[in-house]
mmCIF file of C-alpha atoms and ligand atoms in Angstrom:
data_model
loop_
_atom_site.group_PDB
_atom_site.id
_atom_site.type_symbol
_atom_site.label_atom_id
_atom_site.label_comp_id
_atom_site.label_asym_id
_atom_site.label_seq_id
_atom_site.Cartn_x
_atom_site.Cartn_y
_atom_site.Cartn_z
ATOM 1 C CA MET A 1 -6.887 5.088 4.990
ATOM 2 C CA PRO A 2 -7.804 1.991 6.957
ATOM 3 C CA GLU A 3 -5.860 -1.120 6.060
ATOM 4 C CA LEU A 4 -6.460 -4.706 7.150
ATOM 5 C CA PRO A 5 -5.424 -4.249 10.815
ATOM 6 C CA GLU A 6 -7.687 -1.206 11.203
ATOM 7 C CA VAL A 7 -10.624 -3.068 9.685
ATOM 8 C CA GLU A 8 -9.948 -6.075 11.910
ATOM 9 C CA THR A 9 -9.897 -3.698 14.880
ATOM 10 C CA VAL A 10 -13.285 -2.309 13.844
ATOM 11 C CA ARG A 11 -14.614 -5.870 13.519
ATOM 12 C CA ARG A 12 -13.444 -6.787 16.990
ATOM 13 C CA GLY A 13 -14.888 -3.591 18.399
ATOM 14 C CA LEU A 14 -18.257 -4.253 16.767
ATOM 15 C CA LEU A 15 -18.468 -7.932 17.749
ATOM 16 C CA PRO A 16 -19.910 -7.414 21.252
ATOM 17 C CA VAL A 17 -22.705 -5.138 19.983
ATOM 18 C CA LEU A 18 -23.406 -6.739 16.604
ATOM 19 C CA GLU A 19 -22.871 -10.481 16.592
ATOM 20 C CA GLY A 20 -25.969 -12.311 17.781
ATOM 21 C CA ALA A 21 -27.815 -9.000 18.115
ATOM 22 C CA VAL A 22 -30.973 -7.786 16.374
ATOM 23 C CA ILE A 23 -31.167 -4.645 14.252
ATOM 24 C CA ALA A 24 -34.349 -2.969 15.478
ATOM 25 C CA ARG A 25 -34.225 -0.029 13.092
ATOM 26 C CA ALA A 26 -31.925 1.102 10.324
ATOM 27 C CA GLU A 27 -31.560 4.753 9.460
ATOM 28 C CA VAL A 28 -30.302 5.284 5.907
ATOM 29 C CA ASN A 29 -29.728 8.985 5.420
ATOM 30 C CA ARG A 30 -28.726 9.157 1.786
ATOM 31 C CA PRO A 31 -29.118 7.080 -1.407
ATOM 32 C CA ASP A 32 -25.436 6.492 -2.036
ATOM 33 C CA LEU A 33 -21.908 6.386 -0.727
ATOM 34 C CA ARG A 34 -19.279 5.596 -3.345
ATOM 35 C CA TRP A 35 -21.980 3.643 -5.157
ATOM 36 C CA PRO A 36 -25.754 3.597 -4.663
ATOM 37 C CA LEU A 37 -26.795 1.891 -1.456
ATOM 38 C CA PRO A 38 -28.829 -1.313 -1.946
ATOM 39 C CA GLU A 39 -32.527 -0.971 -2.683
ATOM 40 C CA ARG A 40 -34.858 -1.006 0.323
ATOM 41 C CA MET A 41 -31.767 -1.241 2.521
ATOM 42 C CA ALA A 42 -33.459 -0.235 5.778
ATOM 43 C CA GLU A 43 -36.312 -2.683 5.214
ATOM 44 C CA ARG A 44 -33.928 -5.539 4.509
ATOM 45 C CA LEU A 45 -31.969 -4.864 7.699
ATOM 46 C CA GLU A 46 -34.768 -4.201 10.151
ATOM 47 C CA GLY A 47 -35.707 -7.037 12.483
ATOM 48 C CA ARG A 48 -32.752 -9.112 11.342
ATOM 49 C CA ARG A 49 -30.346 -10.854 13.656
ATOM 50 C CA VAL A 50 -26.637 -10.697 12.826
ATOM 51 C CA THR A 51 -25.472 -14.306 12.946
ATOM 52 C CA ALA A 52 -21.783 -13.626 12.270
ATOM 53 C CA LEU A 53 -19.487 -10.672 11.684
ATOM 54 C CA ARG A 54 -16.620 -11.616 9.400
ATOM 55 C CA ARG A 55 -13.812 -9.850 7.600
ATOM 56 C CA ARG A 56 -12.528 -10.526 4.089
ATOM 57 C CA SER A 57 -9.549 -8.369 3.144
ATOM 58 C CA LYS A 58 -10.618 -4.798 4.051
ATOM 59 C CA TYR A 59 -14.335 -5.605 3.939
ATOM 60 C CA LEU A 60 -16.621 -6.326 6.871
ATOM 61 C CA LEU A 61 -19.316 -8.921 6.251
ATOM 62 C CA ALA A 62 -22.311 -9.143 8.574
ATOM 63 C CA ASP A 63 -24.335 -12.293 7.913
ATOM 64 C CA LEU A 64 -28.047 -11.849 8.640
ATOM 65 C CA ASP A 65 -30.647 -14.471 9.560
ATOM 66 C CA SER A 66 -32.498 -13.494 6.369
ATOM 67 C CA GLY A 67 -29.849 -15.254 4.279
ATOM 68 C CA GLU A 68 -28.346 -11.950 3.177
ATOM 69 C CA THR A 69 -24.959 -10.477 4.037
ATOM 70 C CA LEU A 70 -24.260 -6.797 4.609
ATOM 71 C CA LEU A 71 -20.909 -5.752 3.161
ATOM 72 C CA VAL A 72 -19.249 -2.657 4.622
ATOM 73 C CA HIS A 73 -16.170 -0.954 3.236
ATOM 74 C CA LEU A 74 -14.754 1.977 5.183
ATOM 75 C CA GLY A 75 -13.143 3.507 2.089
ATOM 76 C CA MET A 76 -10.813 6.424 2.797
ATOM 77 C CA SER A 77 -12.462 8.083 5.758
ATOM 78 C CA GLY A 78 -15.273 5.798 6.948
ATOM 79 C CA ARG A 79 -15.717 5.628 10.727
ATOM 80 C CA MET A 80 -17.737 3.404 12.996
ATOM 81 C CA LEU A 81 -19.027 4.783 16.247
ATOM 82 C CA VAL A 82 -20.617 2.654 18.957
ATOM 83 C CA SER A 83 -22.842 4.326 21.511
ATOM 84 C CA GLY A 84 -25.641 3.665 23.950
ATOM 85 C CA VAL A 85 -23.960 0.659 25.428
ATOM 86 C CA THR A 86 -21.664 -0.255 28.254
ATOM 87 C CA LEU A 87 -18.529 -1.963 27.027
ATOM 88 C CA GLY A 88 -16.486 -3.219 29.916
ATOM 89 C CA GLN A 89 -16.485 -0.434 32.441
ATOM 90 C CA PHE A 90 -17.124 2.367 29.942
ATOM 91 C CA HIS A 91 -20.470 3.749 28.929
ATOM 92 C CA HIS A 92 -20.972 5.738 25.753
ATOM 93 C CA ASP A 93 -23.900 8.084 25.499
ATOM 94 C CA HIS A 94 -25.483 8.620 22.126
ATOM 95 C CA PRO A 95 -23.619 11.454 20.444
ATOM 96 C CA VAL A 96 -25.365 14.352 18.780
ATOM 97 C CA PRO A 97 -25.991 13.298 15.155
ATOM 98 C CA GLN A 98 -23.236 14.557 12.882
ATOM 99 C CA LYS A 99 -23.342 15.801 9.322
ATOM 100 C CA HIS A 100 -21.803 12.714 7.747
ATOM 101 C CA ASP A 101 -23.710 10.048 9.709
ATOM 102 C CA HIS A 102 -24.923 8.218 6.613
ATOM 103 C CA VAL A 103 -26.174 4.959 8.117
ATOM 104 C CA VAL A 104 -27.208 4.340 11.720
ATOM 105 C CA LEU A 105 -28.139 0.908 13.061
ATOM 106 C CA HIS A 106 -30.340 1.023 16.154
ATOM 107 C CA MET A 107 -29.918 -2.325 17.858
ATOM 108 C CA ALA A 108 -32.655 -3.962 19.921
ATOM 109 C CA SER A 109 -30.194 -3.880 22.853
ATOM 110 C CA GLY A 110 -30.174 -0.060 22.827
ATOM 111 C CA ALA A 111 -26.751 0.107 21.225
ATOM 112 C CA ARG A 112 -26.326 2.365 18.251
ATOM 113 C CA ILE A 113 -23.792 1.840 15.475
ATOM 114 C CA THR A 114 -23.112 4.893 13.343
ATOM 115 C CA PHE A 115 -21.304 4.868 10.006
ATOM 116 C CA ASN A 116 -19.836 8.303 9.349
ATOM 117 C CA ASP A 117 -17.912 8.995 6.164
ATOM 118 C CA ALA A 118 -17.035 12.562 5.208
ATOM 119 C CA ARG A 119 -15.445 11.735 1.866
ATOM 120 C CA ARG A 120 -17.904 8.994 0.894
ATOM 121 C CA PHE A 121 -15.415 6.570 -0.605
ATOM 122 C CA GLY A 122 -16.961 3.934 1.607
ATOM 123 C CA ALA A 123 -19.485 1.387 0.397
ATOM 124 C CA MET A 124 -22.296 -0.830 1.648
ATOM 125 C CA ASP A 125 -24.102 -3.578 -0.168
ATOM 126 C CA LEU A 126 -26.452 -6.465 0.522
ATOM 127 C CA MET A 127 -26.148 -9.824 -1.195
ATOM 128 C CA PRO A 128 -27.202 -13.422 -0.667
ATOM 129 C CA THR A 129 -24.751 -14.926 1.852
ATOM 130 C CA ASP A 130 -24.137 -17.992 -0.298
ATOM 131 C CA ARG A 131 -23.043 -15.781 -3.186
ATOM 132 C CA ALA A 132 -20.940 -13.334 -1.165
ATOM 133 C CA ALA A 133 -17.650 -14.709 -2.482
ATOM 134 C CA GLN A 134 -18.784 -13.821 -6.025
ATOM 135 C CA HIS A 135 -19.502 -10.182 -5.166
ATOM 136 C CA MET A 136 -17.664 -7.825 -7.543
ATOM 137 C CA LEU A 137 -15.531 -6.450 -4.714
ATOM 138 C CA LEU A 138 -14.590 -9.888 -3.380
ATOM 139 C CA LYS A 139 -14.389 -12.312 -6.277
ATOM 140 C CA GLY A 140 -10.931 -11.359 -7.549
ATOM 141 C CA LEU A 141 -9.269 -11.342 -4.138
ATOM 142 C CA GLY A 142 -6.293 -13.567 -3.427
ATOM 143 C CA PRO A 143 -5.850 -15.517 -0.193
ATOM 144 C CA GLU A 144 -6.072 -13.923 3.241
ATOM 145 C CA PRO A 145 -2.605 -13.283 4.727
ATOM 146 C CA PHE A 146 -3.441 -15.403 7.786
ATOM 147 C CA GLY A 147 -5.113 -18.164 5.773
ATOM 148 C CA ASN A 148 -3.603 -21.574 5.021
ATOM 149 C CA ASP A 149 -3.717 -20.873 1.280
ATOM 150 C CA PHE A 150 -1.183 -18.119 1.766
ATOM 151 C CA ASN A 151 2.127 -19.861 2.342
ATOM 152 C CA GLY A 152 5.754 -19.779 1.192
ATOM 153 C CA PRO A 153 5.461 -22.004 -1.889
ATOM 154 C CA TYR A 154 2.296 -20.173 -2.983
ATOM 155 C CA LEU A 155 3.879 -16.721 -2.753
ATOM 156 C CA ALA A 156 7.145 -17.822 -4.350
ATOM 157 C CA GLY A 157 5.106 -19.287 -7.208
ATOM 158 C CA ARG A 158 3.158 -16.071 -7.714
ATOM 159 C CA LEU A 159 6.291 -13.906 -7.692
ATOM 160 C CA LYS A 160 8.319 -16.142 -9.984
ATOM 161 C CA GLY A 161 9.157 -14.515 -13.314
ATOM 162 C CA ARG A 162 7.183 -11.382 -12.473
ATOM 163 C CA ARG A 163 8.686 -8.247 -14.008
ATOM 164 C CA THR A 164 7.034 -5.780 -11.641
ATOM 165 C CA PRO A 165 8.597 -4.298 -8.503
ATOM 166 C CA ILE A 166 8.022 -6.424 -5.405
ATOM 167 C CA LYS A 167 6.114 -3.530 -3.856
ATOM 168 C CA ALA A 168 3.548 -3.580 -6.675
ATOM 169 C CA ALA A 169 3.297 -7.359 -6.465
ATOM 170 C CA LEU A 170 2.477 -7.263 -2.731
ATOM 171 C CA LEU A 171 -0.093 -4.509 -3.306
ATOM 172 C CA ASP A 172 -1.750 -6.674 -5.978
ATOM 173 C CA GLN A 173 -4.914 -7.866 -4.224
ATOM 174 C CA ARG A 174 -5.071 -10.931 -6.494
ATOM 175 C CA ILE A 175 -1.805 -12.200 -4.986
ATOM 176 C CA VAL A 176 -2.612 -11.488 -1.342
ATOM 177 C CA ALA A 177 -5.706 -9.734 -0.035
ATOM 178 C CA GLY A 178 -5.693 -6.749 2.257
ATOM 179 C CA LEU A 179 -2.167 -5.375 2.081
ATOM 180 C CA GLY A 180 -1.867 -1.627 1.488
ATOM 181 C CA ASN A 181 0.916 0.914 1.169
ATOM 182 C CA ILE A 182 1.757 1.134 4.883
ATOM 183 C CA TYR A 183 2.128 -2.541 5.727
ATOM 184 C CA VAL A 184 3.900 -3.377 2.464
ATOM 185 C CA ALA A 185 6.495 -0.727 3.386
ATOM 186 C CA GLU A 186 6.882 -2.179 6.878
ATOM 187 C CA THR A 187 7.124 -5.737 5.514
ATOM 188 C CA LEU A 188 9.824 -4.972 2.946
ATOM 189 C CA TYR A 189 11.788 -2.990 5.505
ATOM 190 C CA ARG A 190 11.735 -5.835 7.987
ATOM 191 C CA ALA A 191 12.629 -8.339 5.254
ATOM 192 C CA ARG A 192 15.429 -6.002 4.095
ATOM 193 C CA ILE A 193 14.217 -6.100 0.514
ATOM 194 C CA SER A 194 14.161 -2.960 -1.642
ATOM 195 C CA PRO A 195 10.683 -1.995 -2.875
ATOM 196 C CA LEU A 196 12.287 -1.397 -6.281
ATOM 197 C CA ARG A 197 13.519 -4.976 -6.700
ATOM 198 C CA LEU A 198 11.685 -6.917 -9.374
ATOM 199 C CA ALA A 199 9.449 -9.567 -7.830
ATOM 200 C CA GLY A 200 10.874 -12.262 -10.088
ATOM 201 C CA GLU A 201 14.414 -11.476 -8.938
ATOM 202 C CA LEU A 202 13.809 -12.483 -5.331
ATOM 203 C CA THR A 203 15.405 -15.770 -4.329
ATOM 204 C CA GLU A 204 13.087 -18.627 -3.385
ATOM 205 C CA THR A 205 14.147 -18.143 0.256
ATOM 206 C CA GLN A 206 13.404 -14.412 0.170
ATOM 207 C CA ALA A 207 10.026 -14.943 -1.474
ATOM 208 C CA GLN A 208 8.964 -17.640 0.967
ATOM 209 C CA GLY A 209 10.386 -15.637 3.867
ATOM 210 C CA LEU A 210 8.007 -12.765 3.151
ATOM 211 C CA VAL A 211 5.016 -14.792 4.370
ATOM 212 C CA PRO A 212 5.958 -14.911 8.069
ATOM 213 C CA VAL A 213 7.100 -11.271 7.936
ATOM 214 C CA ILE A 214 3.758 -10.126 6.484
ATOM 215 C CA ARG A 215 1.929 -12.024 9.224
ATOM 216 C CA GLU A 216 4.175 -10.619 11.935
ATOM 217 C CA VAL A 217 3.732 -7.015 10.758
ATOM 218 C CA LEU A 218 -0.065 -7.384 10.504
ATOM 219 C CA ALA A 219 -0.347 -9.255 13.807
ATOM 220 C CA GLU A 220 1.564 -6.551 15.641
ATOM 221 C CA ALA A 221 -0.693 -3.866 14.152
ATOM 222 C CA ILE A 222 -3.818 -5.842 15.096
ATOM 223 C CA GLU A 223 -2.417 -6.173 18.593
ATOM 224 C CA ALA A 224 -1.912 -2.382 18.719
ATOM 225 C CA GLY A 225 -5.489 -2.004 17.504
ATOM 226 C CA GLY A 226 -6.647 -4.261 20.315
ATOM 227 C CA SER A 227 -5.002 -1.982 22.855
ATOM 228 C CA SER A 228 -6.562 1.008 21.149
ATOM 229 C CA LEU A 229 -10.016 -0.597 21.489
ATOM 230 C CA ARG A 230 -9.668 -0.406 25.236
ATOM 231 C CA ASP A 231 -8.727 3.265 24.873
ATOM 232 C CA PHE A 232 -11.566 3.966 22.466
ATOM 233 C CA ARG A 233 -14.013 2.421 24.898
ATOM 234 C CA GLN A 234 -12.661 4.874 27.365
ATOM 235 C CA ALA A 235 -12.873 7.753 24.898
ATOM 236 C CA ASN A 236 -15.798 8.186 22.527
ATOM 237 C CA GLY A 237 -16.622 4.737 21.215
ATOM 238 C CA GLU A 238 -15.061 5.319 17.824
ATOM 239 C CA LEU A 239 -13.411 2.242 16.411
ATOM 240 C CA GLY A 240 -10.525 1.464 14.142
ATOM 241 C CA TYR A 241 -8.157 4.385 14.045
ATOM 242 C CA PHE A 242 -5.172 4.027 16.290
ATOM 243 C CA SER A 243 -1.714 5.424 16.344
ATOM 244 C CA LYS A 244 1.014 2.954 15.792
ATOM 245 C CA HIS A 245 4.726 3.303 15.635
ATOM 246 C CA PHE A 246 5.879 2.596 12.111
ATOM 247 C CA GLN A 247 9.493 1.606 11.590
ATOM 248 C CA VAL A 248 9.756 3.056 8.100
ATOM 249 C CA TYR A 249 6.403 4.368 6.836
ATOM 250 C CA ASP A 250 6.254 8.183 6.770
ATOM 251 C CA ARG A 251 9.745 8.481 8.285
ATOM 252 C CA GLU A 252 11.554 10.177 5.384
ATOM 253 C CA GLY A 253 14.867 11.713 6.470
ATOM 254 C CA GLU A 254 14.915 9.906 9.820
ATOM 255 C CA PRO A 255 17.628 7.431 10.797
ATOM 256 C CA CYS A 256 17.104 3.748 10.004
ATOM 257 C CA GLU A 257 16.192 1.699 13.089
ATOM 258 C CA THR A 258 17.825 -1.525 11.914
ATOM 259 C CA PRO A 259 20.595 -2.401 14.387
ATOM 260 C CA GLY A 260 23.993 -1.627 12.884
ATOM 261 C CA CYS A 261 22.568 0.355 9.963
ATOM 262 C CA SER A 262 23.499 4.024 9.640
ATOM 263 C CA GLY A 263 21.191 4.623 6.677
ATOM 264 C CA THR A 264 18.495 7.263 6.335
ATOM 265 C CA ILE A 265 14.892 6.536 5.402
ATOM 266 C CA THR A 266 14.190 7.656 1.857
ATOM 267 C CA ARG A 267 10.958 8.340 0.017
ATOM 268 C CA THR A 268 10.674 7.160 -3.578
ATOM 269 C CA VAL A 269 7.536 7.565 -5.679
ATOM 270 C CA GLN A 270 6.474 4.334 -7.376
ATOM 271 C CA SER A 271 3.360 4.237 -9.544
ATOM 272 C CA GLY A 272 2.316 7.563 -8.052
ATOM 273 C CA ARG A 273 2.557 6.381 -4.446
ATOM 274 C CA SER A 274 5.251 6.934 -1.835
ATOM 275 C CA SER A 275 7.611 4.137 -0.914
ATOM 276 C CA PHE A 276 9.528 4.616 2.327
ATOM 277 C CA TRP A 277 12.654 2.520 2.625
ATOM 278 C CA CYS A 278 16.293 2.403 3.665
ATOM 279 C CA PRO A 279 18.643 2.146 0.676
ATOM 280 C CA ALA A 280 21.468 1.074 3.017
ATOM 281 C CA CYS A 281 19.921 -2.136 4.356
ATOM 282 C CA GLN A 282 17.136 -2.936 1.889
ATOM 283 C CA ARG A 283 18.550 -4.582 -1.211
HETATM 284 ZN ZN1 ZN B 1 18.818 0.639 7.175
#
């Protein structure tokens, strides 16, 4: 499931073909994804120039010169494929249309952007740009992890007195936007804090110290995504999925990588989801 770094990687991969470019034709192959697609979607996209391609949490936002914004959520299995264009030294031919190609944007440049989503947990919507922040998927979101509003005193304040495990608190999108199971696991591991600890029991220093760790973990993943973009350009033009070495996520039974720690990575189920952590060095 794509998390913030994967979505940011998709955004960066789409920038050269989407930002400033005109959508010549939009192919909408079904009426719904997770929810119904917006009414007259193709009509509202066709002939429009994309003035900016932004990201908010795990959502892509393409601002159009019509005053509307196209929201794209990749969901569980959504994929973006770029073809018909030369990116750097690599050229991607248009692939044969696939079964789950639900929306295809034919750009005036000749580029083609295909949204493929086998499980259809993805979503697309159109809204007035000036009301985008009030969209039902965006309005409750907390600050962006890289934004100025997300800082030590803010996070410490939000965690103070909270009787939920720190893992649940960091997954709470109202506290910080865009963190999912993988990067919360990596963050708590690096901060040496147990996912089972109650949020309100962290010291002020620990709570504030999570902010730079979250940024570091996400920045490294985005960097890995950047490298993968160069590979994807070489491969088939598909954006956003890249292999990354995780220090703790999905490493149950393997030795802890923290220097001096002889612990073993353990999997604990919390609220129905796996937590990977080292009981020896995460307290
Ligand atoms: Zn350890």
